[in-house]
Tab-separated table of C-alpha atoms in Angstrom:
chain	number	residue	atom	x	y	z
A	68	UNK	CA	132.993	91.766	88.751
A	69	UNK	CA	132.310	95.124	90.338
A	70	UNK	CA	129.252	96.520	92.134
A	71	UNK	CA	127.155	99.563	91.181
A	72	UNK	CA	128.366	101.510	94.229
A	73	UNK	CA	132.018	100.609	93.560
A	74	UNK	CA	131.731	101.859	89.989
A	75	UNK	CA	130.174	105.148	91.046
A	76	UNK	CA	133.043	105.606	93.531
A	77	UNK	CA	135.631	104.871	90.824
A	78	UNK	CA	134.035	107.444	88.505
A	79	UNK	CA	133.984	110.079	91.272
A	80	UNK	CA	137.613	109.370	92.238
A	81	UNK	CA	138.850	109.270	88.630
A	82	UNK	CA	140.713	105.971	89.148
A	83	UNK	CA	139.490	104.336	85.960
A	84	UNK	CA	140.216	101.174	84.005
A	85	UNK	CA	140.690	101.248	80.201
A	86	UNK	CA	137.479	99.294	79.474
A	87	UNK	CA	134.112	98.996	81.255
A	88	UNK	CA	131.419	96.570	80.144
A	89	UNK	CA	128.012	97.146	81.738
A	90	UNK	CA	125.838	94.201	80.774
A	91	UNK	CA	122.580	92.658	81.965
A	92	UNK	CA	118.812	92.818	81.978
A	93	UNK	CA	118.314	95.819	84.300
A	94	UNK	CA	118.572	98.951	82.110
A	95	UNK	CA	118.366	101.505	84.944
A	96	UNK	CA	121.790	100.685	86.403
A	97	UNK	CA	123.396	100.749	82.953
A	98	UNK	CA	121.885	104.124	82.043
A	99	UNK	CA	122.837	105.661	85.402
A	100	UNK	CA	126.440	104.487	85.065
A	101	UNK	CA	126.736	105.681	81.450
A	102	UNK	CA	125.330	109.060	82.554
A	103	UNK	CA	127.866	109.197	85.400
A	104	UNK	CA	130.790	108.484	83.056
A	105	UNK	CA	129.541	111.119	80.611
A	106	UNK	CA	128.971	113.837	83.206
A	107	UNK	CA	131.952	113.288	85.506
A	108	UNK	CA	134.991	111.967	83.617
A	109	UNK	CA	135.642	115.035	81.436
A	110	UNK	CA	135.019	118.733	81.897
A	111	UNK	CA	132.502	120.314	79.540
A	112	UNK	CA	135.173	122.190	77.601
A	113	UNK	CA	137.135	118.948	77.059
A	114	UNK	CA	134.239	117.006	75.546
A	115	UNK	CA	134.302	118.730	72.140
A	116	UNK	CA	137.584	117.013	71.250
A	117	UNK	CA	137.949	114.108	73.666
A	118	UNK	CA	134.493	112.538	73.948
A	119	UNK	CA	132.722	110.236	71.462
A	120	UNK	CA	129.329	108.594	71.817
A	121	UNK	CA	128.116	105.721	69.644
A	122	UNK	CA	124.894	103.687	69.592
A	123	UNK	CA	124.380	100.012	68.809
A	124	UNK	CA	121.767	100.776	66.165
A	125	UNK	CA	123.639	101.764	63.006
A	126	UNK	CA	127.017	101.141	64.652
A	127	UNK	CA	130.045	101.512	62.400
A	128	UNK	CA	132.492	99.354	64.303
A	129	UNK	CA	135.557	100.688	62.418
A	130	UNK	CA	134.633	104.226	63.506
A	131	UNK	CA	134.239	103.065	67.122
A	132	UNK	CA	137.666	101.409	67.036
A	133	UNK	CA	139.247	104.518	65.462
A	134	UNK	CA	137.869	106.665	68.299
A	135	UNK	CA	139.256	104.225	70.857
A	136	UNK	CA	142.699	104.318	69.211
A	137	UNK	CA	142.817	108.130	69.008
A	138	UNK	CA	144.775	110.174	71.523
A	139	UNK	CA	143.335	113.014	73.621
A	140	UNK	CA	143.755	116.605	72.485
A	141	UNK	CA	142.639	118.778	75.417
A	142	UNK	CA	142.506	116.353	78.325
A	143	UNK	CA	144.751	113.640	79.693
A	144	UNK	CA	142.315	111.001	78.426
A	145	UNK	CA	139.564	110.284	75.915
A	146	UNK	CA	136.124	108.951	76.779
A	147	UNK	CA	134.278	106.696	74.319
A	148	UNK	CA	130.798	105.408	75.186
A	149	UNK	CA	128.838	102.793	73.233
A	150	UNK	CA	125.204	102.861	74.389
A	151	UNK	CA	122.502	100.300	73.566
A	152	UNK	CA	125.272	97.962	72.371
A	153	UNK	CA	122.861	95.000	72.260
A	154	UNK	CA	121.165	96.635	69.240
A	155	UNK	CA	124.354	96.165	67.210
A	156	UNK	CA	123.800	92.389	67.238
A	157	UNK	CA	120.571	92.832	65.233
A	158	UNK	CA	122.542	94.164	62.239
A	159	UNK	CA	124.638	91.696	60.229
A	160	UNK	CA	127.223	94.418	59.561
A	161	UNK	CA	127.919	94.955	63.251
A	162	UNK	CA	126.709	91.729	64.896
A	163	UNK	CA	130.276	90.597	65.621
A	164	UNK	CA	131.337	93.910	67.166
A	165	UNK	CA	132.530	92.282	70.395
A	166	UNK	CA	134.750	89.855	68.491
A	167	UNK	CA	135.925	92.809	66.369
A	168	UNK	CA	136.982	94.647	69.533
A	169	UNK	CA	138.687	91.638	71.132
A	170	UNK	CA	142.158	92.681	69.898
A	171	UNK	CA	141.543	96.146	71.372
A	172	UNK	CA	140.568	94.603	74.718
A	173	UNK	CA	143.935	92.796	74.776
A	174	UNK	CA	145.862	96.002	74.067
A	175	UNK	CA	143.701	99.032	74.844
A	176	UNK	CA	144.901	102.601	74.415
A	177	UNK	CA	145.898	103.614	77.926
A	178	UNK	CA	144.643	107.184	77.491
A	179	UNK	CA	141.171	106.013	76.398
A	180	UNK	CA	138.285	104.911	78.618
A	181	UNK	CA	135.828	102.764	76.656
A	182	UNK	CA	132.389	102.182	78.207
A	183	UNK	CA	129.994	99.649	76.654
A	184	UNK	CA	126.349	99.551	77.779
A	185	UNK	CA	124.803	96.219	76.775
A	186	UNK	CA	121.174	95.855	77.932
A	187	UNK	CA	120.794	92.098	77.618
A	188	UNK	CA	121.995	88.967	79.347
A	189	UNK	CA	125.415	88.048	77.947
A	190	UNK	CA	125.608	84.653	76.262
A	191	UNK	CA	128.388	83.167	78.365
A	192	UNK	CA	128.577	80.154	76.054
A	193	UNK	CA	130.286	82.400	73.500
A	194	UNK	CA	134.054	82.508	73.844
A	195	UNK	CA	134.138	86.275	73.516
A	196	UNK	CA	132.012	86.674	76.686
A	197	UNK	CA	133.933	83.967	78.569
A	198	UNK	CA	137.156	85.819	77.873
A	199	UNK	CA	135.747	89.187	78.930
A	200	UNK	CA	134.508	88.181	82.380
A	201	UNK	CA	137.969	87.849	83.914
A	202	UNK	CA	139.968	90.013	81.538
A	203	UNK	CA	142.667	92.065	83.352
A	204	UNK	CA	141.941	95.217	81.286
A	205	UNK	CA	138.152	95.104	81.764
A	206	UNK	CA	135.869	96.041	84.628
A	207	UNK	CA	132.662	94.039	84.191
A	208	UNK	CA	129.369	95.069	85.802
A	209	UNK	CA	126.531	92.537	85.848
A	210	UNK	CA	123.270	94.529	85.793
A	211	UNK	CA	120.761	92.097	87.280
A	212	UNK	CA	117.058	92.711	87.870
A	213	UNK	CA	116.638	93.231	91.623
A	214	UNK	CA	114.771	90.695	93.740
A	215	UNK	CA	111.444	91.899	95.129
A	216	UNK	CA	112.807	92.124	98.674
A	217	UNK	CA	115.650	94.391	97.487
A	218	UNK	CA	113.359	96.990	95.906
A	219	UNK	CA	112.347	98.887	99.114
A	220	UNK	CA	116.018	99.552	99.880
A	221	UNK	CA	116.601	100.719	96.301
A	222	UNK	CA	113.599	103.065	96.558
A	223	UNK	CA	115.029	104.619	99.730
A	224	UNK	CA	118.447	105.015	98.057
A	225	UNK	CA	116.848	106.686	95.010
A	226	UNK	CA	114.917	109.012	97.325
A	227	UNK	CA	118.103	109.861	99.253
A	228	UNK	CA	119.831	110.816	95.983
A	229	UNK	CA	116.915	113.166	95.243
A	230	UNK	CA	117.247	114.660	98.769
A	231	UNK	CA	113.842	113.381	99.905
A	232	UNK	CA	112.738	110.766	102.428
A	233	UNK	CA	109.866	108.269	102.463
A	234	UNK	CA	108.019	106.815	105.426
A	235	UNK	CA	108.034	102.995	105.540
A	236	UNK	CA	104.426	102.713	104.389
A	237	UNK	CA	105.097	105.247	101.596
A	238	UNK	CA	107.833	102.944	100.272
A	239	UNK	CA	105.410	100.013	100.276
A	240	UNK	CA	102.736	102.126	98.569
A	241	UNK	CA	104.918	103.412	95.736
A	242	UNK	CA	106.068	99.854	95.120
A	243	UNK	CA	102.454	98.667	95.005
A	244	UNK	CA	101.452	101.472	92.631
A	245	UNK	CA	104.430	101.390	90.272
A	246	UNK	CA	105.827	97.869	90.636
A	247	UNK	CA	109.503	96.904	90.570
A	248	UNK	CA	110.514	98.566	87.290
A	249	UNK	CA	113.430	100.748	88.434
A	250	UNK	CA	113.136	103.189	85.526
A	251	UNK	CA	109.458	103.861	86.321
A	252	UNK	CA	110.152	104.034	90.058
A	253	UNK	CA	112.922	106.579	89.556
A	254	UNK	CA	110.706	108.722	87.328
A	255	UNK	CA	107.934	108.782	89.954
A	256	UNK	CA	110.402	109.567	92.770
A	257	UNK	CA	111.780	112.484	90.757
A	258	UNK	CA	108.227	113.822	90.302
A	259	UNK	CA	107.502	113.434	94.023
A	260	UNK	CA	110.720	115.290	94.907
A	261	UNK	CA	109.726	118.464	93.064
A	262	UNK	CA	109.162	121.298	95.554
A	263	UNK	CA	109.674	119.073	98.629
A	264	UNK	CA	111.909	120.543	101.400
A	265	UNK	CA	114.901	118.384	102.377
A	266	UNK	CA	113.621	117.706	105.919
A	267	UNK	CA	110.148	116.602	104.794
A	268	UNK	CA	109.207	112.899	105.001
A	269	UNK	CA	106.850	111.882	102.188
A	270	UNK	CA	103.825	109.999	103.511
A	271	UNK	CA	101.725	107.215	102.070
A	272	UNK	CA	98.859	109.654	101.394
A	273	UNK	CA	101.147	111.965	99.402
A	274	UNK	CA	102.303	109.031	97.274
A	275	UNK	CA	98.689	108.007	96.591
A	276	UNK	CA	97.771	111.605	95.734
A	277	UNK	CA	100.717	112.352	93.441
A	278	UNK	CA	101.642	109.093	91.731
A	279	UNK	CA	99.769	108.884	88.450
A	280	UNK	CA	96.947	106.377	88.273
A	281	UNK	CA	97.117	106.281	84.479
A	282	UNK	CA	99.431	103.308	84.891
A	283	UNK	CA	99.498	99.604	84.280
A	284	UNK	CA	98.761	97.441	87.294
A	285	UNK	CA	101.447	94.953	88.237
A	286	UNK	CA	101.583	91.367	89.426
A	287	UNK	CA	102.128	92.361	93.085
A	288	UNK	CA	98.838	94.232	93.163
A	289	UNK	CA	97.211	91.169	91.626
A	290	UNK	CA	98.664	89.003	94.425
A	291	UNK	CA	97.298	91.433	97.000
A	292	UNK	CA	93.806	91.362	95.485
A	293	UNK	CA	93.845	87.555	95.198
A	294	UNK	CA	95.046	87.155	98.789
A	295	UNK	CA	92.081	89.161	100.049
A	296	UNK	CA	89.570	87.799	97.498
A	297	UNK	CA	88.884	91.391	96.509
A	298	UNK	CA	86.601	90.576	93.576
A	299	UNK	CA	86.383	94.079	92.076
A	300	UNK	CA	90.161	94.559	92.234
A	301	UNK	CA	90.842	91.077	90.816
A	302	UNK	CA	88.597	91.898	87.857
A	303	UNK	CA	90.036	95.382	87.395
A	304	UNK	CA	93.674	94.238	87.418
A	305	UNK	CA	93.255	90.873	85.674
A	306	UNK	CA	91.203	92.283	82.801
A	307	UNK	CA	93.646	95.146	82.312
A	308	UNK	CA	96.491	92.613	82.190
A	309	UNK	CA	94.497	90.630	79.629
A	310	UNK	CA	94.120	93.701	77.399
A	311	UNK	CA	97.824	94.419	77.670
A	312	UNK	CA	99.189	90.943	76.914
A	313	UNK	CA	102.306	92.362	75.288
A	314	UNK	CA	103.497	93.714	78.637
A	315	UNK	CA	101.904	90.834	80.584
A	316	UNK	CA	102.434	87.566	78.664
A	317	UNK	CA	99.804	84.969	79.570
A	318	UNK	CA	102.161	82.094	80.409
A	319	UNK	CA	104.271	84.391	82.591
A	320	UNK	CA	101.121	85.546	84.428
A	321	UNK	CA	100.015	81.956	85.027
A	322	UNK	CA	103.460	80.920	86.282
A	323	UNK	CA	103.635	83.868	88.686
A	324	UNK	CA	100.143	83.296	90.098
A	325	UNK	CA	100.876	79.562	90.382
A	326	UNK	CA	104.020	80.387	92.406
A	327	UNK	CA	101.952	82.672	94.670
A	328	UNK	CA	99.412	79.943	95.468
A	329	UNK	CA	102.116	77.269	95.836
A	330	UNK	CA	103.848	79.453	98.415
A	331	UNK	CA	100.516	80.113	100.096
A	332	UNK	CA	99.928	76.363	100.437
A	333	UNK	CA	103.360	75.956	102.058
A	334	UNK	CA	102.818	78.968	104.335
A	335	UNK	CA	99.463	77.518	105.469
A	336	UNK	CA	101.064	74.123	106.091
A	337	UNK	CA	103.806	75.587	108.306
A	338	UNK	CA	101.317	77.590	110.388
A	339	UNK	CA	98.357	75.189	110.576
A	340	UNK	CA	100.133	71.825	110.567
A	341	UNK	CA	103.605	72.578	111.960
A	342	UNK	CA	102.307	75.168	114.478
A	343	UNK	CA	104.848	77.780	113.439
A	344	UNK	CA	104.265	81.465	114.047
A	345	UNK	CA	103.793	83.658	110.942
A	346	UNK	CA	107.246	85.150	111.513
A	347	UNK	CA	108.846	81.696	111.745
A	348	UNK	CA	107.092	80.549	108.559
A	349	UNK	CA	108.079	83.736	106.729
A	350	UNK	CA	111.695	83.356	107.826
A	351	UNK	CA	111.800	79.702	106.744
A	352	UNK	CA	110.413	80.678	103.328
A	353	UNK	CA	112.601	83.802	103.061
A	354	UNK	CA	109.543	86.036	102.588
A	355	UNK	CA	109.793	89.797	102.837
A	356	UNK	CA	107.480	91.920	104.990
A	357	UNK	CA	105.041	92.695	102.159
A	358	UNK	CA	104.698	89.096	100.952
A	359	UNK	CA	104.194	87.877	104.513
A	360	UNK	CA	101.280	90.298	104.942
A	361	UNK	CA	99.650	89.050	101.730
A	362	UNK	CA	99.934	85.420	102.840
A	363	UNK	CA	98.610	86.275	106.298
A	364	UNK	CA	95.559	87.876	104.680
A	365	UNK	CA	95.102	84.850	102.429
A	366	UNK	CA	95.113	82.395	105.343
A	367	UNK	CA	91.903	84.018	106.562
A	368	UNK	CA	90.174	83.736	103.172
A	369	UNK	CA	91.362	80.371	101.783
A	370	UNK	CA	91.184	76.788	102.987
A	371	UNK	CA	93.656	74.101	101.890
A	372	UNK	CA	91.008	72.811	99.476
A	373	UNK	CA	90.474	76.310	98.029
A	374	UNK	CA	94.179	76.625	97.244
A	375	UNK	CA	94.369	73.157	95.659
A	376	UNK	CA	91.369	74.025	93.504
A	377	UNK	CA	93.054	77.220	92.272
A	378	UNK	CA	96.287	75.356	91.505
A	379	UNK	CA	94.356	72.836	89.378
A	380	UNK	CA	92.642	75.726	87.600
A	381	UNK	CA	95.993	77.337	86.819
A	382	UNK	CA	97.368	74.045	85.458
A	383	UNK	CA	94.319	73.796	83.201
A	384	UNK	CA	94.930	77.288	81.786
A	385	UNK	CA	98.670	76.655	81.478
A	386	UNK	CA	97.894	73.774	79.100
A	387	UNK	CA	95.435	75.939	77.156
A	388	UNK	CA	98.000	78.738	76.891
A	389	UNK	CA	100.498	76.264	75.458
A	390	UNK	CA	98.057	75.269	72.724
A	391	UNK	CA	96.526	72.047	74.029
A	392	UNK	CA	93.168	71.729	72.313
A	393	UNK	CA	91.721	74.529	70.195
A	394	UNK	CA	93.952	77.611	70.014
A	395	UNK	CA	92.357	80.532	71.870
A	396	UNK	CA	93.563	84.142	71.950
A	397	UNK	CA	95.687	85.017	75.030
A	398	UNK	CA	93.448	87.960	75.927
A	399	UNK	CA	90.395	85.695	75.959
A	400	UNK	CA	92.161	83.085	78.105
A	401	UNK	CA	93.423	85.651	80.632
A	402	UNK	CA	89.948	87.202	80.815
A	403	UNK	CA	88.369	83.770	81.414
A	404	UNK	CA	90.958	82.907	84.067
A	405	UNK	CA	90.407	86.247	85.819
A	406	UNK	CA	86.654	85.684	85.990
A	407	UNK	CA	87.149	82.220	87.460
A	408	UNK	CA	89.723	83.454	89.986
A	409	UNK	CA	87.354	86.207	91.061
A	410	UNK	CA	84.690	83.568	91.682
């Protein structure tokens, strides 16, 4: 497998394989790489004859294969991109498109570069995916969702590409306001970069002023409010999450909050019972700077018994969410849970 940075370098250098498969659950990387192939592999005047773009929805797989088998007319190579390839699997006419292309993968046209953007986790139990992962003609990119502790570095890299710079607390603030969705983060960074001189360092206050507040709150802001027992913020965020259960599924919310309090219990144990310093406890638990600060705040507002009580409450609502007893609407359950968490 190949990394995001390696692929960008290959595209810039023009040393390209016959087939690229960009697959995984993080759409931002896949879109950026598809855009890079489209903008950099061919000159504009070559694209009229030597570039084809297909989409998974409504895919005609025979037409895709014909484009791959065609020879270039104005350039030394053809570029064929299949975007949103995962959508093809929803249509019975094109659901087997990967199997259909398997003979092409074995013997690709050497003057064609085929790029497939597949925004879903590949089912590696299927033989077609097993065979692709280590195929000599294919460069495979696994587009994984970043871990929380990786996001600040990604934000700084996005900012660098837009020729702007963030202070450390500005990075934390934009992450708190927007969350870890890379597409949304990139959009906000692009807005912040408008009219900013290259030498200027964007501050926390500028982020707060310019980042839109007509947004959905995220789970990290909920953690922060819970850690500080900020009743008004807990109610504001929790009730908004309840109203937007499609984006914030109840069981997922419960599991995430349960993990937060479980980690808090462990953090408290290391500091209060094992006499570790906060830094030692954070290192042992592999916590990033922002999580450590939330747990440090929580230590001053929760006792061991408080945390155990919350964990029992979350288990109670987990059973309710899974249908034990009378079935209650998810919005009602999340609203109830929020009120009880707020105390």
